[in-house]
Amino acid sequence: MEKEKASYLTLMMDRSFKTTPERLFEAWTNPQLMGKWLMTRAESNKVATADLTVGGHWEIVDHRNGMDYRAIGRYVEIEAPGRLVFSFCMPQFSDSEDTLTVSIEGEEGGCRMVFTQQILVPKEEGWSQEEALQAAQDYHDASRTGWHLMFEGLKLLVEQE
């Protein structure tokens, strides 16, 4: 995709968890934990890998409804347990690459996570301003819904004893 035919929008979500920053960071970076909630569920996960080094790659493959859904990316910044920045792409749908930032800080009773996604929104030639704005809103809403569901799974995972 040509980036000049696209725009960026930012999705930001804030969540609190009754766990340590270290445990929450591990859920984002340990393949055994990633395969239980990140773009997948334990029962449908086929692949979960992570080379937790700057420039290292991660991959999740989820199998549902007879199809494989692959999410991939590379790590850009790693500051355990407080910050993780990485790219995100689902190549079967688009070659666009989003940037995800996870910031974690301790708070009374657990920790707080601020999640930010820089979403690359494609713009088709000939779209009106209204159509481009609607596409951006659709991308934002779909991403928010997807992450909300995943964060519910993340909460269950990290808050269990």
CSV table of C-alpha atoms in Angstrom, one decimal, residues 78-154:
chain,number,residue,atom,x,y,z
A,78,ILE,CA,11.6,-3.3,25.0
A,79,GLU,CA,11.8,-1.8,28.4
A,80,ALA,CA,10.6,-4.5,30.8
A,81,PRO,CA,8.3,-4.3,32.6
A,82,GLY,CA,7.2,-0.8,31.7
A,83,ARG,CA,7.1,-0.4,28.0
A,84,LEU,CA,6.8,-2.4,24.8
A,85,VAL,CA,6.6,-1.1,21.3
A,86,PHE,CA,6.1,-3.4,18.3
A,87,SER,CA,4.6,-3.6,14.9
A,88,PHE,CA,1.4,-5.5,14.0
A,89,CYS,CA,0.2,-6.9,10.7
A,90,MET,CA,-2.3,-9.5,9.5
A,91,PRO,CA,-0.9,-10.2,6.0
A,92,GLN,CA,-3.8,-12.2,4.8
A,93,PHE,CA,-5.9,-9.0,5.0
A,94,SER,CA,-3.5,-6.2,4.3
A,95,ASP,CA,0.2,-5.4,4.0
A,96,SER,CA,-0.3,-2.4,6.2
A,97,GLU,CA,1.6,-2.3,9.5
A,98,ASP,CA,0.3,-0.7,12.6
A,99,THR,CA,2.4,0.3,15.6
A,100,LEU,CA,1.4,-0.9,19.1
A,101,THR,CA,2.6,0.6,22.3
A,102,VAL,CA,2.0,-0.9,25.7
A,103,SER,CA,2.9,1.2,28.8
A,104,ILE,CA,2.6,-0.5,32.2
A,105,GLU,CA,3.0,1.1,35.6
A,106,GLY,CA,2.3,-0.1,39.1
A,107,GLU,CA,-0.6,1.3,41.0
A,108,GLU,CA,-2.2,0.5,44.3
A,109,GLY,CA,-3.7,-3.0,44.1
A,110,GLY,CA,-2.0,-3.9,40.8
A,111,CYS,CA,-1.0,-2.1,37.6
A,112,ARG,CA,-2.3,0.2,34.9
A,113,MET,CA,-1.8,-0.4,31.2
A,114,VAL,CA,-2.1,2.2,28.5
A,115,PHE,CA,-2.4,0.7,25.1
A,116,THR,CA,-2.0,2.7,21.9
A,117,GLN,CA,-2.4,1.6,18.3
A,118,GLN,CA,-1.3,3.8,15.4
A,119,ILE,CA,-3.6,2.4,12.8
A,120,LEU,CA,-2.8,2.8,9.1
A,121,VAL,CA,-6.1,3.4,7.3
A,122,PRO,CA,-6.0,2.9,3.5
A,123,LYS,CA,-7.7,5.4,1.3
A,124,GLU,CA,-9.1,4.3,-2.0
A,125,GLU,CA,-8.6,6.5,-5.0
A,126,GLY,CA,-11.8,8.5,-5.7
A,127,TRP,CA,-13.1,8.4,-2.1
A,128,SER,CA,-14.8,11.5,-0.9
A,129,GLN,CA,-13.8,13.2,2.4
A,130,GLU,CA,-16.9,11.7,4.0
A,131,GLU,CA,-16.0,8.1,2.8
A,132,ALA,CA,-12.4,8.5,4.1
A,133,LEU,CA,-13.7,9.7,7.5
A,134,GLN,CA,-16.2,6.8,7.6
A,135,ALA,CA,-13.4,4.3,6.8
A,136,ALA,CA,-11.3,5.7,9.6
A,137,GLN,CA,-14.2,5.5,12.1
A,138,ASP,CA,-14.8,1.9,11.0
A,139,TYR,CA,-11.2,0.9,11.5
A,140,HIS,CA,-11.1,2.6,14.9
A,141,ASP,CA,-14.4,0.9,16.1
A,142,ALA,CA,-13.4,-2.5,14.8
A,143,SER,CA,-10.0,-2.3,16.5
A,144,ARG,CA,-11.5,-1.0,19.8
A,145,THR,CA,-14.0,-3.9,19.8
A,146,GLY,CA,-11.3,-6.5,19.1
A,147,TRP,CA,-8.9,-5.2,21.7
A,148,HIS,CA,-11.7,-4.9,24.3
A,149,LEU,CA,-12.5,-8.6,23.9
A,150,MET,CA,-8.8,-9.6,24.0
A,151,PHE,CA,-8.2,-7.5,27.1
A,152,GLU,CA,-11.0,-9.3,28.8
A,153,GLY,CA,-9.1,-12.6,28.1
A,154,LEU,CA,-5.9,-10.9,29.2
